[in-house]
Coordinates of C-alpha atoms in Angstrom, one line a residue:
Chain A
M1 CA -4.7 -11.8 4.8
R2 CA -1.0 -9.8 5.9
I3 CA 0.5 -7.1 5.7
I4 CA 3.6 -6.9 6.2
C5 CA 5.8 -3.2 7.0
L6 CA 8.9 -3.2 6.7
D7 CA 11.5 -0.4 7.7
L8 CA 13.8 1.6 4.5
E9 CA 16.8 2.5 5.3
G10 CA 19.2 -0.4 6.9
V11 CA 16.2 -2.5 6.2
L12 CA 16.1 -1.9 1.8
V13 CA 18.5 -0.2 1.5
P14 CA 22.1 2.3 3.0
E15 CA 21.4 5.0 6.1
I16 CA 21.2 8.0 3.3
W17 CA 22.3 10.9 6.1
I18 CA 25.2 8.2 6.6
S19 CA 25.9 7.9 2.7
L20 CA 25.7 12.2 3.4
A21 CA 27.9 12.6 5.7
K22 CA 30.7 10.5 3.8
R23 CA 30.0 12.4 0.6
T24 CA 30.6 15.2 1.9
N25 CA 33.6 14.1 5.4
I26 CA 30.8 16.0 7.9
N27 CA 30.6 13.0 10.3
D28 CA 28.2 15.4 12.6
L29 CA 25.7 14.3 10.0
L30 CA 26.6 10.5 10.8
L31 CA 24.1 10.4 13.6
T32 CA 21.4 8.2 12.9
T33 CA 17.9 6.8 14.4
R34 CA 21.1 3.7 15.3
D35 CA 22.6 6.3 18.2
I36 CA 20.1 8.6 19.2
E37 CA 16.2 7.5 19.7
D38 CA 13.9 10.6 20.3
Y39 CA 13.8 11.1 16.3
S40 CA 13.2 15.4 16.8
E41 CA 16.6 16.1 18.6
L42 CA 18.4 13.7 16.2
M43 CA 15.9 16.0 12.7
D44 CA 16.9 19.3 14.3
H45 CA 20.8 18.5 15.5
R46 CA 21.0 17.4 11.3
L47 CA 19.1 20.2 10.5
K48 CA 21.8 22.4 12.9
V49 CA 24.1 21.3 10.8
F50 CA 22.9 21.6 7.4
K51 CA 22.7 25.6 8.5
K52 CA 25.9 25.9 9.4
E53 CA 27.6 23.8 6.5
G54 CA 25.8 25.3 3.9
L55 CA 24.3 22.3 2.6
K56 CA 21.5 22.6 0.4
I57 CA 18.7 19.8 -1.2
S58 CA 20.6 19.6 -3.6
D59 CA 23.1 17.9 -2.0
I60 CA 21.1 15.2 -0.5
H61 CA 20.1 14.7 -4.3
D62 CA 23.6 13.9 -5.3
A63 CA 23.8 11.9 -2.4
V64 CA 21.5 9.3 -3.2
N65 CA 20.8 9.2 -6.3
N66 CA 24.6 7.5 -6.0
L67 CA 22.7 5.7 -3.8
Q68 CA 21.9 2.0 -5.5
P69 CA 19.3 -0.3 -2.8
F70 CA 20.9 -3.0 -1.4
K71 CA 21.6 -5.9 -3.4
G72 CA 18.7 -7.6 -3.3
A73 CA 15.9 -5.8 -1.8
K74 CA 13.9 -5.3 -4.8
D75 CA 13.6 -9.0 -5.4
F76 CA 12.6 -9.8 -2.3
I77 CA 10.0 -6.8 -2.0
D78 CA 8.8 -8.0 -5.6
D79 CA 8.6 -11.7 -3.9
L80 CA 6.5 -10.5 -1.0
S81 CA 4.1 -8.9 -3.3
K82 CA 2.9 -11.9 -4.9
D83 CA 1.0 -13.4 -2.0
F84 CA 1.6 -10.2 0.9
Q85 CA 0.4 -6.4 0.7
V86 CA 3.9 -5.0 1.2
I87 CA 3.5 -1.0 2.4
I88 CA 7.0 0.4 4.0
L89 CA 6.9 2.4 7.0
S90 CA 10.1 5.2 6.8
D91 CA 10.8 8.4 9.0
T92 CA 12.5 9.4 5.9
F93 CA 10.7 12.3 4.0
Y94 CA 9.6 12.0 -0.2
E95 CA 12.1 15.1 -1.0
I96 CA 15.0 12.7 -0.5
A97 CA 14.3 9.3 -0.8
S98 CA 12.4 9.2 -3.9
P99 CA 15.1 7.9 -6.3
L100 CA 15.6 4.9 -4.2
F101 CA 11.9 4.7 -4.2
Y102 CA 11.8 4.6 -8.1
K103 CA 14.7 1.5 -7.4
L104 CA 12.6 -0.7 -5.0
G105 CA 9.7 -0.1 -8.0
N106 CA 8.0 2.4 -6.6
P107 CA 5.8 -0.2 -3.6
N108 CA 3.5 1.9 -1.5
V109 CA 5.6 4.1 1.2
F110 CA 4.5 6.1 3.9
C111 CA 7.1 9.0 5.2
H112 CA 7.1 13.0 5.6
H113 CA 8.0 15.8 4.0
L114 CA 10.6 18.1 4.2
D115 CA 9.8 22.5 4.2
I116 CA 12.5 23.7 1.4
S117 CA 13.0 26.8 0.4
N118 CA 12.6 28.6 -2.9
S119 CA 16.8 28.9 -2.9
G120 CA 17.3 24.9 -1.9
D121 CA 17.7 25.0 1.4
I122 CA 16.0 22.8 4.5
I123 CA 14.4 24.8 6.7
G124 CA 12.4 22.5 8.9
Y125 CA 10.2 19.2 7.9
K126 CA 6.8 17.4 8.9
L127 CA 6.6 15.0 10.4
R128 CA 2.4 13.2 8.9
I129 CA 1.9 12.0 12.2
D130 CA 3.6 11.6 15.0
D131 CA 4.2 7.9 16.1
Q132 CA 3.5 7.2 12.7
K133 CA 4.8 3.8 12.5
T134 CA 3.3 2.6 15.5
K135 CA -0.5 4.3 14.4
A136 CA -0.1 2.5 10.7
V137 CA 0.2 -0.4 12.2
K138 CA -2.5 -0.3 14.6
A139 CA -4.2 0.8 12.2
F140 CA -4.1 -1.7 10.1
H141 CA -5.9 -4.5 12.8
K142 CA -8.4 -2.3 12.7
L143 CA -9.2 -2.9 9.5
G144 CA -8.9 -6.7 9.9
F145 CA -5.3 -7.2 8.2
K146 CA -2.4 -9.3 10.3
V147 CA 1.1 -7.5 10.7
Y148 CA 3.9 -8.4 10.2
A149 CA 6.8 -5.9 10.3
A150 CA 10.9 -5.9 10.4
G151 CA 13.6 -2.2 11.4
D152 CA 16.3 -1.8 11.9
S153 CA 16.2 0.9 14.7
Y154 CA 15.1 2.9 18.1
N155 CA 12.5 4.4 15.5
D156 CA 11.4 0.7 14.4
L157 CA 11.1 -0.6 18.3
G158 CA 6.6 0.8 18.2
M159 CA 5.7 -0.7 14.6
L160 CA 7.8 -4.3 16.3
K161 CA 5.4 -4.3 18.9
A162 CA 2.2 -3.6 17.7
A163 CA 2.6 -6.3 15.4
D164 CA 1.7 -9.8 15.8
K165 CA 4.5 -10.7 15.0
G166 CA 8.1 -7.9 14.6
I167 CA 11.5 -8.9 13.5
L168 CA 14.6 -7.0 13.8
Y169 CA 16.5 -7.2 11.0
C170 CA 21.1 -6.7 11.3
A171 CA 20.5 -4.7 13.9
P172 CA 22.5 -3.7 16.0
E173 CA 24.0 -6.1 18.6
A174 CA 22.8 -3.9 21.8
L175 CA 19.3 -3.4 20.2
K176 CA 19.8 -7.6 19.8
N177 CA 20.3 -7.8 23.8
Q178 CA 17.6 -5.2 24.7
Y179 CA 15.5 -6.6 22.7
S180 CA 15.5 -10.6 22.5
N181 CA 12.0 -11.4 23.1
F182 CA 11.7 -10.7 18.6
E183 CA 13.3 -12.7 16.6
N184 CA 16.0 -11.4 14.6
A185 CA 17.1 -12.2 10.9
N186 CA 20.4 -10.7 9.6
D187 CA 19.5 -12.0 5.6
Y188 CA 16.4 -11.7 3.1
E189 CA 16.3 -15.5 3.1
T190 CA 16.0 -15.7 6.7
L191 CA 14.4 -13.0 6.7
K192 CA 11.2 -14.1 4.8
A193 CA 10.9 -17.3 6.2
L194 CA 10.1 -15.1 9.1
L195 CA 7.4 -13.3 7.2
V196 CA 5.8 -14.9 5.3
D197 CA 5.8 -18.3 8.7
Chain B
M1 CA 1.5 12.8 0.0
R2 CA -1.5 11.8 -1.6
I3 CA -3.0 8.0 -1.0
I4 CA -5.5 7.2 -4.3
C5 CA -7.9 4.4 -4.0
L6 CA -8.6 2.7 -7.0
D7 CA -11.3 0.9 -7.0
L8 CA -10.6 -2.8 -8.7
E9 CA -13.6 -4.4 -11.3
G10 CA -14.8 -2.2 -13.9
V11 CA -11.7 0.6 -13.1
L12 CA -9.1 -1.6 -13.6
V13 CA -10.0 -4.6 -14.2
P14 CA -13.7 -5.9 -16.3
E15 CA -16.2 -7.9 -13.6
I16 CA -14.7 -11.0 -13.2
W17 CA -18.5 -12.3 -12.1
I18 CA -19.6 -11.4 -15.2
S19 CA -17.5 -12.8 -17.0
L20 CA -18.1 -15.7 -15.4
A21 CA -21.2 -15.6 -15.9
K22 CA -21.0 -15.6 -20.2
R23 CA -18.4 -18.3 -19.6
T24 CA -20.9 -20.4 -17.4
N25 CA -24.0 -19.2 -19.4
I26 CA -25.9 -18.7 -15.9
N27 CA -27.8 -15.0 -15.9
D28 CA -28.4 -15.9 -12.5
L29 CA -23.9 -14.0 -12.7
L30 CA -24.5 -11.4 -14.1
L31 CA -25.6 -9.2 -11.0
T32 CA -23.0 -6.8 -9.2
T33 CA -22.6 -4.5 -6.9
R34 CA -24.1 -2.0 -10.2
D35 CA -27.3 -3.9 -9.6
I36 CA -27.4 -4.9 -6.2
E37 CA -26.6 -2.4 -3.5
D38 CA -26.6 -4.4 -0.1
Y39 CA -22.7 -6.6 -0.8
S40 CA -23.9 -9.2 1.7
E41 CA -27.6 -10.1 0.0
L42 CA -25.4 -10.1 -3.6
M43 CA -22.8 -12.1 -2.4
D44 CA -25.5 -14.7 -1.4
H45 CA -27.2 -15.1 -4.0
R46 CA -24.4 -15.7 -5.6
L47 CA -23.5 -18.6 -3.2
K48 CA -26.7 -20.1 -3.6
V49 CA -26.5 -20.2 -7.6
F50 CA -22.8 -21.9 -7.3
K51 CA -24.9 -23.6 -5.0
K52 CA -27.7 -24.6 -7.6
E53 CA -25.1 -25.1 -10.3
G54 CA -22.3 -27.1 -8.9
L55 CA -19.9 -24.9 -9.7
K56 CA -16.3 -24.8 -7.6
I57 CA -13.5 -22.3 -7.2
S58 CA -11.8 -23.5 -10.4
D59 CA -14.6 -23.1 -13.3
I60 CA -13.9 -19.0 -11.7
H61 CA -10.3 -19.8 -11.7
D62 CA -10.5 -20.5 -15.0
A63 CA -12.6 -17.3 -15.9
V64 CA -10.1 -14.9 -14.6
N65 CA -7.1 -16.9 -16.0
N66 CA -9.0 -15.5 -19.6
L67 CA -9.8 -11.7 -18.2
Q68 CA -7.0 -8.9 -18.7
P69 CA -7.0 -5.2 -17.0
F70 CA -8.6 -2.6 -19.3
K71 CA -6.0 -1.6 -21.7
G72 CA -3.2 0.9 -19.8
A73 CA -4.2 -0.1 -15.9
K74 CA -1.3 -1.6 -15.7
D75 CA 0.7 1.5 -17.0
F76 CA -2.3 4.1 -15.4
I77 CA -1.0 2.3 -11.9
D78 CA 2.5 2.4 -12.9
D79 CA 1.9 6.1 -13.2
L80 CA 0.5 7.3 -10.4
S81 CA 2.9 5.6 -8.2
K82 CA 5.7 7.8 -8.9
D83 CA 4.7 10.7 -7.1
F84 CA 1.3 8.6 -5.0
Q85 CA 0.4 5.9 -2.8
V86 CA -1.7 3.8 -4.7
I87 CA -3.5 1.6 -3.2
I88 CA -6.9 -0.9 -4.2
L89 CA -10.4 -1.2 -2.0
S90 CA -12.0 -3.8 -3.3
D91 CA -14.7 -6.3 -2.0
T92 CA -13.3 -9.0 -5.0
F93 CA -11.5 -11.4 -2.8
Y94 CA -7.6 -13.0 -3.1
E95 CA -8.7 -16.5 -3.5
I96 CA -10.8 -15.4 -7.0
A97 CA -8.5 -12.0 -8.4
S98 CA -5.2 -12.5 -7.2
P99 CA -4.4 -13.7 -11.3
L100 CA -5.4 -10.3 -12.2
F101 CA -3.7 -8.0 -9.4
Y102 CA -0.5 -10.5 -10.6
K103 CA -1.5 -8.9 -14.1
L104 CA -1.8 -5.4 -12.7
G105 CA 2.0 -6.1 -11.2
N106 CA 1.0 -7.0 -7.6
P107 CA -0.2 -3.4 -6.5
N108 CA -1.1 -3.6 -3.0
V109 CA -4.7 -4.5 -2.5
F110 CA -7.0 -4.8 0.2
C111 CA -9.7 -7.0 -0.2
H112 CA -11.5 -10.2 1.6
H113 CA -11.5 -13.9 1.8
L114 CA -13.4 -16.9 0.2
D115 CA -14.2 -19.5 2.3
I116 CA -13.2 -22.6 0.0
S117 CA -14.0 -26.4 0.8
N118 CA -11.4 -29.4 0.7
S119 CA -13.1 -30.5 -2.5
G120 CA -13.3 -27.2 -4.0
D121 CA -16.7 -25.9 -3.2
I122 CA -17.4 -22.3 -2.5
I123 CA -19.2 -22.5 1.2
G124 CA -18.9 -18.8 2.1
Y125 CA -17.2 -15.7 2.6
K126 CA -15.3 -13.4 5.0
L127 CA -15.4 -10.1 5.0
R128 CA -12.2 -8.4 6.3
I129 CA -14.5 -6.1 8.0
D130 CA -18.2 -4.5 7.1
D131 CA -18.2 -1.1 4.8
Q132 CA -14.4 -1.4 4.1
K133 CA -13.5 0.8 1.2
T134 CA -15.1 3.9 3.5
K135 CA -13.0 2.2 6.6
A136 CA -10.1 2.2 5.2
V137 CA -10.3 5.8 3.8
K138 CA -11.0 7.0 7.5
A139 CA -7.6 5.2 8.3
F140 CA -5.6 6.6 6.2
H141 CA -7.0 10.1 6.9
K142 CA -5.7 9.4 10.9
L143 CA -2.7 8.5 9.4
G144 CA -2.1 12.3 8.0
F145 CA -2.9 11.6 4.0
K146 CA -4.7 13.0 1.9
V147 CA -7.2 10.6 0.3
Y148 CA -8.6 10.4 -3.1
A149 CA -10.7 7.7 -4.6
A150 CA -12.1 6.8 -7.2
G151 CA -15.2 4.0 -8.2
D152 CA -17.6 2.9 -10.2
S153 CA -20.8 1.5 -8.0
Y154 CA -22.5 1.4 -5.2
N155 CA -20.3 -0.1 -3.0
D156 CA -17.4 2.8 -3.3
L157 CA -20.3 5.2 -2.7
G158 CA -18.8 4.8 0.8
M159 CA -15.3 5.8 0.0
L160 CA -16.2 8.4 -2.1
K161 CA -17.7 10.5 0.0
A162 CA -14.7 9.6 2.6
A163 CA -12.2 10.7 0.5
D164 CA -10.8 14.9 0.2
K165 CA -12.0 13.6 -3.2
G166 CA -14.5 11.2 -5.2
I167 CA -14.2 10.4 -8.6
L168 CA -17.2 8.4 -10.7
Y169 CA -15.3 6.4 -13.4
C170 CA -17.1 4.6 -16.4
A171 CA -19.7 4.5 -13.3
P172 CA -23.4 3.8 -15.0
E173 CA -25.5 6.9 -16.1
A174 CA -28.1 6.7 -13.1
L175 CA -25.3 6.6 -10.9
K176 CA -23.5 9.7 -11.8
N177 CA -26.9 11.3 -12.3
Q178 CA -28.0 10.5 -8.6
Y179 CA -24.3 11.4 -7.0
S180 CA -23.7 14.3 -9.6
N181 CA -21.5 16.6 -6.9
F182 CA -18.9 13.4 -7.9
E183 CA -16.4 14.1 -10.9
N184 CA -16.7 11.5 -12.9
A185 CA -14.1 10.0 -16.2
N186 CA -14.7 7.6 -18.6
D187 CA -10.5 7.2 -20.2
Y188 CA -7.9 7.3 -17.5
E189 CA -6.1 10.4 -19.3
T190 CA -9.0 12.1 -17.5
L191 CA -9.3 10.4 -14.9
K192 CA -5.4 10.7 -13.9
A193 CA -6.1 14.2 -14.9
L194 CA -8.6 15.0 -11.4
L195 CA -6.0 12.6 -9.4
V196 CA -3.4 14.6 -9.7
D197 CA -5.0 18.1 -9.4

């Protein structure tokens, strides 16, 4: 049996932080894991922007409630789930992304938690563990599964390397060029063919 | 975030082997993990009976296709999946139980594989790993999750002991008496209250 590990943002749903940046017109929030390799550095940057701009968790909820998964994303997951175990490995946070999980049919998601004050300020974040995507793939291997994985960003590279097959999905050209050993796909049909192979 | 590990047979669906025993009138197939603690001993017994009686994988499929999950089981999983990560840990086999997984909405299931010959004889089984339920709970712990678990049989005890909370669900009286340190429930409402607590 094969476990298929999928990244969330950029693969199944739009980038949440970019959507937030656009809704709030705060360009400082446009940076993602595609731009900054170090996730802690990126999150520290986001928290500083939040504080400076006075943004609260309700502002994120407004943005996320208006987001839809990519066309075909739910069917893609449902289809794969007939024959494989699909688990989403994401560096997003349960507190902000749960409306999108619901729209995907509540698949299993391993991600992180935010610290939110009683007044709705985002005061910090708790990574469940460091490098959770890579460690999850290794844990599934130890449990006797084959693991195929797909992602689009720097924070997916450990997962893709640890997997029996790693696939870059709709990744930036620079990343595809730098990691040309990974197969790549730009639509669900091609991605599915690589994942079920 | 909490992962909820659920046993399959006896908790979400009827015992597949008992159903098969009743459909085929072969009493030797009535034994389950409730009766024999050693799973390899139980499976060796079943394979011997299969060979003796000339039963094929198609006979199991006939039995499984006629089975339905317990009333409310799918809603129970769907409801828990809104707030928690639900993973079914079962010692059944993908080859025989998949029609039931479909009826449950294809949740994530960690179980085992059967060896089936081209002529449909069941010639063996491959445990993905030994003691997979216990090891899965420990792996989830290492990945930074809390784990609650529910099961009804001897082969669930390792999982229940390793979990942060272990619950016996519709378990035989002897097991409940022997392991009175575990909480127990006999309906989904009570079980849910214990799992979300």
